[in-house]
Amino acid sequence: MFEFAVFGSLFLTLFVIMDPPGITPIFLALTSGRPAKVQRRMAWQAVCVAFGVIAVFGICGQQILDYLHVSVPALMIAGGLLLLLIALDLLTGKTDEPQQTKDVNVALVPLGMPLLAGPGAIVSVILAVQKADGFGGQVSVWAAIVAMHVVLWLTMRYSLVIIRIIKDGGVVLVTRLAGMMLSAIAVQQIINGVVQVVQGA
């Protein structure tokens, strides 16, 4: 039987962690200057990558971490450092990568992972799958994961309308704002990882 409490709890948790409204300016900054068709494709690719990563860790995440001898804090710190590098590029306006390579990198990294499928989302899904009781509980967990990714896709897909309104000058402003926000997220993620390391020592 479908468990609405499990569905609602995980959906709200993932909504707070993956933050669809907050991802909008970052998505706009990373995809600015590309044709609308390419931007829509990148939104779809990013969501597919995020779902794929979340699904893999949901099915066998704990086994993967144990096999690689990787702790959750280490995962958080590594993800934070990666986001910090991307944030610095946005803040300094470095956009001289080849177009094709840039498209692929933006869809996979940082959009797909670690922005969407970051350590927080991965750990939440691992715990939710482990705690879910029976077939109904598992269905509720995976329904919440799918619903969250649909929301993410719709948010990024229709945020492209904003680009047509704010024009080039607005895109530059959004890019700098996104870089600042992303750097704060990255630093906070690194701090959380370090705090967990200290507490576990």
C-alpha positions as YAML, in Angstrom:
chain: A
units: angstrom
residues:
- id: 1
  name: MET
  ca: [0.00, 0.00, 0.00]
- id: 2
  name: PHE
  ca: [1.27, 3.47, -0.91]
- id: 3
  name: GLU
  ca: [2.55, 5.35, 2.16]
- id: 4
  name: PHE
  ca: [1.84, 9.07, 1.76]
- id: 5
  name: ALA
  ca: [3.76, 9.96, 4.92]
- id: 6
  name: VAL
  ca: [6.95, 8.38, 3.53]
- id: 7
  name: PHE
  ca: [6.38, 10.02, 0.14]
- id: 8
  name: GLY
  ca: [5.76, 13.47, 1.65]
- id: 9
  name: SER
  ca: [8.68, 13.29, 4.06]
- id: 10
  name: LEU
  ca: [11.26, 12.32, 1.43]
- id: 11
  name: PHE
  ca: [9.84, 14.70, -1.19]
- id: 12
  name: LEU
  ca: [10.05, 17.68, 1.19]
- id: 13
  name: THR
  ca: [13.53, 16.65, 2.30]
- id: 14
  name: LEU
  ca: [14.75, 16.44, -1.30]
- id: 15
  name: PHE
  ca: [12.98, 19.70, -2.19]
- id: 16
  name: VAL
  ca: [14.87, 21.55, 0.55]
- id: 17
  name: ILE
  ca: [18.21, 19.92, -0.34]
- id: 18
  name: MET
  ca: [17.97, 20.09, -4.15]
- id: 19
  name: ASP
  ca: [16.23, 23.50, -3.99]
- id: 20
  name: PRO
  ca: [14.52, 23.97, -7.40]
- id: 21
  name: PRO
  ca: [13.99, 27.75, -6.95]
- id: 22
  name: GLY
  ca: [17.62, 28.21, -5.90]
- id: 23
  name: ILE
  ca: [18.95, 26.20, -8.83]
- id: 24
  name: THR
  ca: [17.21, 28.50, -11.33]
- id: 25
  name: PRO
  ca: [19.75, 31.39, -11.37]
- id: 26
  name: ILE
  ca: [22.66, 28.92, -11.44]
- id: 27
  name: PHE
  ca: [21.11, 27.06, -14.37]
- id: 28
  name: LEU
  ca: [20.50, 30.33, -16.22]
- id: 29
  name: ALA
  ca: [24.09, 31.45, -15.62]
- id: 30
  name: LEU
  ca: [25.63, 28.16, -16.76]
- id: 31
  name: THR
  ca: [23.50, 27.89, -19.91]
- id: 32
  name: SER
  ca: [23.41, 31.53, -21.02]
- id: 33
  name: GLY
  ca: [24.36, 32.28, -24.60]
- id: 34
  name: ARG
  ca: [23.20, 28.95, -25.98]
- id: 35
  name: PRO
  ca: [20.23, 28.33, -28.29]
- id: 36
  name: ALA
  ca: [16.95, 27.58, -26.52]
- id: 37
  name: LYS
  ca: [16.92, 24.05, -27.94]
- id: 38
  name: VAL
  ca: [20.36, 23.34, -26.45]
- id: 39
  name: GLN
  ca: [19.32, 24.80, -23.09]
- id: 40
  name: ARG
  ca: [16.21, 22.59, -22.99]
- id: 41
  name: ARG
  ca: [18.33, 19.56, -23.84]
- id: 42
  name: MET
  ca: [20.82, 20.44, -21.10]
- id: 43
  name: ALA
  ca: [17.99, 20.74, -18.55]
- id: 44
  name: TRP
  ca: [16.80, 17.26, -19.52]
- id: 45
  name: GLN
  ca: [20.34, 15.84, -19.46]
- id: 46
  name: ALA
  ca: [21.06, 17.33, -16.03]
- id: 47
  name: VAL
  ca: [17.89, 15.84, -14.56]
- id: 48
  name: CYS
  ca: [18.60, 12.44, -16.15]
- id: 49
  name: VAL
  ca: [22.16, 12.44, -14.77]
- id: 50
  name: ALA
  ca: [20.91, 13.44, -11.31]
- id: 51
  name: PHE
  ca: [18.24, 10.74, -11.35]
- id: 52
  name: GLY
  ca: [20.73, 8.14, -12.54]
- id: 53
  name: VAL
  ca: [23.17, 8.98, -9.75]
- id: 54
  name: ILE
  ca: [20.41, 9.06, -7.12]
- id: 55
  name: ALA
  ca: [18.99, 5.76, -8.39]
- id: 56
  name: VAL
  ca: [22.37, 3.99, -8.29]
- id: 57
  name: PHE
  ca: [23.06, 5.18, -4.75]
- id: 58
  name: GLY
  ca: [19.50, 4.40, -3.71]
- id: 59
  name: ILE
  ca: [19.90, 0.80, -4.86]
- id: 60
  name: CYS
  ca: [23.46, 0.09, -3.70]
- id: 61
  name: GLY
  ca: [24.83, 3.34, -2.25]
- id: 62
  name: GLN
  ca: [26.01, 2.04, 1.10]
- id: 63
  name: GLN
  ca: [27.81, -0.86, -0.58]
- id: 64
  name: ILE
  ca: [29.55, 1.56, -2.99]
- id: 65
  name: LEU
  ca: [30.75, 3.82, -0.17]
- id: 66
  name: ASP
  ca: [31.90, 0.86, 1.93]
- id: 67
  name: TYR
  ca: [33.73, -0.72, -1.00]
- id: 68
  name: LEU
  ca: [35.58, 2.50, -1.82]
- id: 69
  name: HIS
  ca: [36.18, 3.21, 1.89]
- id: 70
  name: VAL
  ca: [34.64, 6.66, 1.39]
- id: 71
  name: SER
  ca: [32.84, 8.32, 4.29]
- id: 72
  name: VAL
  ca: [29.87, 10.64, 3.90]
- id: 73
  name: PRO
  ca: [31.86, 13.68, 5.21]
- id: 74
  name: ALA
  ca: [34.58, 13.01, 2.60]
- id: 75
  name: LEU
  ca: [31.87, 12.96, -0.07]
- id: 76
  name: MET
  ca: [30.53, 16.28, 1.20]
- id: 77
  name: ILE
  ca: [33.95, 17.95, 1.25]
- id: 78
  name: ALA
  ca: [34.81, 16.72, -2.25]
- id: 79
  name: GLY
  ca: [31.48, 17.96, -3.61]
- id: 80
  name: GLY
  ca: [31.98, 21.32, -1.91]
- id: 81
  name: LEU
  ca: [35.43, 21.78, -3.44]
- id: 82
  name: LEU
  ca: [34.07, 20.94, -6.89]
- id: 83
  name: LEU
  ca: [31.24, 23.46, -6.51]
- id: 84
  name: LEU
  ca: [33.71, 26.08, -5.30]
- id: 85
  name: LEU
  ca: [35.77, 25.73, -8.49]
- id: 86
  name: ILE
  ca: [32.65, 26.23, -10.62]
- id: 87
  name: ALA
  ca: [31.59, 29.21, -8.49]
- id: 88
  name: LEU
  ca: [34.96, 30.91, -8.98]
- id: 89
  name: ASP
  ca: [34.59, 30.53, -12.75]
- id: 90
  name: LEU
  ca: [31.17, 32.18, -12.62]
- id: 91
  name: LEU
  ca: [32.41, 35.03, -10.42]
- id: 92
  name: THR
  ca: [35.45, 35.75, -12.62]
- id: 93
  name: GLY
  ca: [33.56, 35.36, -15.90]
- id: 94
  name: LYS
  ca: [35.70, 32.60, -17.36]
- id: 95
  name: THR
  ca: [33.72, 31.41, -20.37]
- id: 96
  name: ASP
  ca: [36.44, 30.52, -22.85]
- id: 97
  name: GLU
  ca: [35.84, 26.75, -22.96]
- id: 98
  name: PRO
  ca: [34.96, 25.15, -26.33]
- id: 99
  name: GLN
  ca: [31.19, 25.15, -26.85]
- id: 100
  name: GLN
  ca: [30.76, 21.39, -27.27]
- id: 101
  name: THR
  ca: [32.90, 20.49, -24.26]
- id: 102
  name: LYS
  ca: [31.21, 23.15, -22.20]
- id: 103
  name: ASP
  ca: [27.74, 21.80, -23.04]
- id: 104
  name: VAL
  ca: [28.64, 18.33, -21.90]
- id: 105
  name: ASN
  ca: [30.41, 19.50, -18.74]
- id: 106
  name: VAL
  ca: [27.59, 21.80, -17.66]
- id: 107
  name: ALA
  ca: [24.93, 19.12, -18.07]
- id: 108
  name: LEU
  ca: [26.95, 16.51, -16.20]
- id: 109
  name: VAL
  ca: [29.06, 18.67, -13.85]
- id: 110
  name: PRO
  ca: [28.04, 20.72, -11.95]
- id: 111
  name: LEU
  ca: [24.31, 20.60, -12.82]
- id: 112
  name: GLY
  ca: [23.69, 16.85, -12.73]
- id: 113
  name: MET
  ca: [26.21, 16.27, -9.97]
- id: 114
  name: PRO
  ca: [26.95, 17.65, -7.40]
- id: 115
  name: LEU
  ca: [24.37, 20.48, -7.63]
- id: 116
  name: LEU
  ca: [21.29, 18.27, -8.03]
- id: 117
  name: ALA
  ca: [22.59, 14.86, -6.97]
- id: 118
  name: GLY
  ca: [24.79, 16.15, -4.18]
- id: 119
  name: PRO
  ca: [25.94, 14.42, -1.00]
- id: 120
  name: GLY
  ca: [22.89, 15.59, 0.96]
- id: 121
  name: ALA
  ca: [20.42, 14.16, -1.56]
- id: 122
  name: ILE
  ca: [22.43, 10.94, -1.91]
- id: 123
  name: VAL
  ca: [22.57, 10.32, 1.85]
- id: 124
  name: SER
  ca: [18.86, 11.14, 2.27]
- id: 125
  name: VAL
  ca: [17.91, 8.63, -0.41]
- id: 126
  name: ILE
  ca: [20.20, 5.92, 0.99]
- id: 127
  name: LEU
  ca: [18.63, 6.32, 4.44]
- id: 128
  name: ALA
  ca: [15.07, 6.46, 3.06]
- id: 129
  name: VAL
  ca: [15.54, 3.25, 1.06]
- id: 130
  name: GLN
  ca: [17.03, 1.48, 4.07]
- id: 131
  name: LYS
  ca: [14.19, 2.57, 6.37]
- id: 132
  name: ALA
  ca: [11.31, 1.86, 3.94]
- id: 133
  name: ASP
  ca: [9.24, -1.15, 5.05]
- id: 134
  name: GLY
  ca: [7.84, -3.55, 2.50]
- id: 135
  name: PHE
  ca: [6.84, -3.03, -1.11]
- id: 136
  name: GLY
  ca: [4.57, -0.06, -0.36]
- id: 137
  name: GLY
  ca: [7.32, 1.80, 1.43]
- id: 138
  name: GLN
  ca: [9.78, 1.25, -1.42]
- id: 139
  name: VAL
  ca: [7.21, 2.40, -4.00]
- id: 140
  name: SER
  ca: [6.57, 5.55, -1.93]
- id: 141
  name: VAL
  ca: [10.30, 6.32, -1.72]
- id: 142
  name: TRP
  ca: [10.90, 5.92, -5.45]
- id: 143
  name: ALA
  ca: [7.73, 7.85, -6.31]
- id: 144
  name: ALA
  ca: [9.06, 10.78, -4.24]
- id: 145
  name: ILE
  ca: [12.41, 10.60, -6.05]
- id: 146
  name: VAL
  ca: [10.74, 10.61, -9.49]
- id: 147
  name: ALA
  ca: [8.35, 13.43, -8.51]
- id: 148
  name: MET
  ca: [11.25, 15.57, -7.28]
- id: 149
  name: HIS
  ca: [13.12, 15.17, -10.54]
- id: 150
  name: VAL
  ca: [10.01, 16.08, -12.53]
- id: 151
  name: VAL
  ca: [9.76, 19.29, -10.48]
- id: 152
  name: LEU
  ca: [13.44, 20.01, -11.14]
- id: 153
  name: TRP
  ca: [13.03, 19.53, -14.88]
- id: 154
  name: LEU
  ca: [9.94, 21.76, -15.04]
- id: 155
  name: THR
  ca: [11.72, 24.47, -13.01]
- id: 156
  name: MET
  ca: [14.78, 24.55, -15.28]
- id: 157
  name: ARG
  ca: [12.79, 24.05, -18.48]
- id: 158
  name: TYR
  ca: [10.52, 27.05, -17.91]
- id: 159
  name: SER
  ca: [13.17, 29.26, -16.27]
- id: 160
  name: LEU
  ca: [14.50, 29.82, -19.80]
- id: 161
  name: VAL
  ca: [11.72, 32.36, -20.31]
- id: 162
  name: ILE
  ca: [13.56, 34.60, -17.84]
- id: 163
  name: ILE
  ca: [16.57, 34.83, -20.18]
- id: 164
  name: ARG
  ca: [14.41, 36.34, -22.93]
- id: 165
  name: ILE
  ca: [13.23, 39.02, -20.50]
- id: 166
  name: ILE
  ca: [16.49, 40.04, -18.77]
- id: 167
  name: LYS
  ca: [18.65, 40.09, -21.95]
- id: 168
  name: ASP
  ca: [22.47, 40.01, -21.97]
- id: 169
  name: GLY
  ca: [23.06, 42.55, -19.20]
- id: 170
  name: GLY
  ca: [20.73, 40.69, -16.88]
- id: 171
  name: VAL
  ca: [22.44, 37.40, -17.68]
- id: 172
  name: VAL
  ca: [25.80, 38.84, -16.55]
- id: 173
  name: LEU
  ca: [24.19, 40.01, -13.30]
- id: 174
  name: VAL
  ca: [22.55, 36.61, -12.77]
- id: 175
  name: THR
  ca: [25.87, 34.89, -13.47]
- id: 176
  name: ARG
  ca: [27.68, 36.88, -10.77]
- id: 177
  name: LEU
  ca: [24.79, 36.34, -8.34]
- id: 178
  name: ALA
  ca: [24.81, 32.61, -9.08]
- id: 179
  name: GLY
  ca: [28.56, 32.48, -8.52]
- id: 180
  name: MET
  ca: [28.19, 34.14, -5.14]
- id: 181
  name: MET
  ca: [25.34, 31.84, -4.10]
- id: 182
  name: LEU
  ca: [27.16, 28.76, -5.34]
- id: 183
  name: SER
  ca: [30.36, 29.69, -3.49]
- id: 184
  name: ALA
  ca: [28.36, 30.07, -0.27]
- id: 185
  name: ILE
  ca: [26.72, 26.67, -0.83]
- id: 186
  name: ALA
  ca: [30.13, 25.11, -1.52]
- id: 187
  name: VAL
  ca: [31.76, 26.58, 1.59]
- id: 188
  name: GLN
  ca: [28.81, 25.50, 3.76]
- id: 189
  name: GLN
  ca: [29.04, 21.98, 2.36]
- id: 190
  name: ILE
  ca: [32.78, 21.84, 3.14]
- id: 191
  name: ILE
  ca: [32.13, 23.15, 6.68]
- id: 192
  name: ASN
  ca: [29.43, 20.51, 7.24]
- id: 193
  name: GLY
  ca: [31.81, 17.80, 6.09]
- id: 194
  name: VAL
  ca: [34.64, 19.03, 8.34]
- id: 195
  name: VAL
  ca: [32.27, 19.30, 11.33]
- id: 196
  name: GLN
  ca: [31.16, 15.71, 10.80]
- id: 197
  name: VAL
  ca: [34.79, 14.57, 10.59]
- id: 198
  name: VAL
  ca: [35.62, 16.37, 13.88]
- id: 199
  name: GLN
  ca: [32.54, 15.00, 15.61]
- id: 200
  name: GLY
  ca: [33.33, 11.48, 14.47]
- id: 201
  name: ALA
  ca: [36.97, 11.69, 15.59]
...
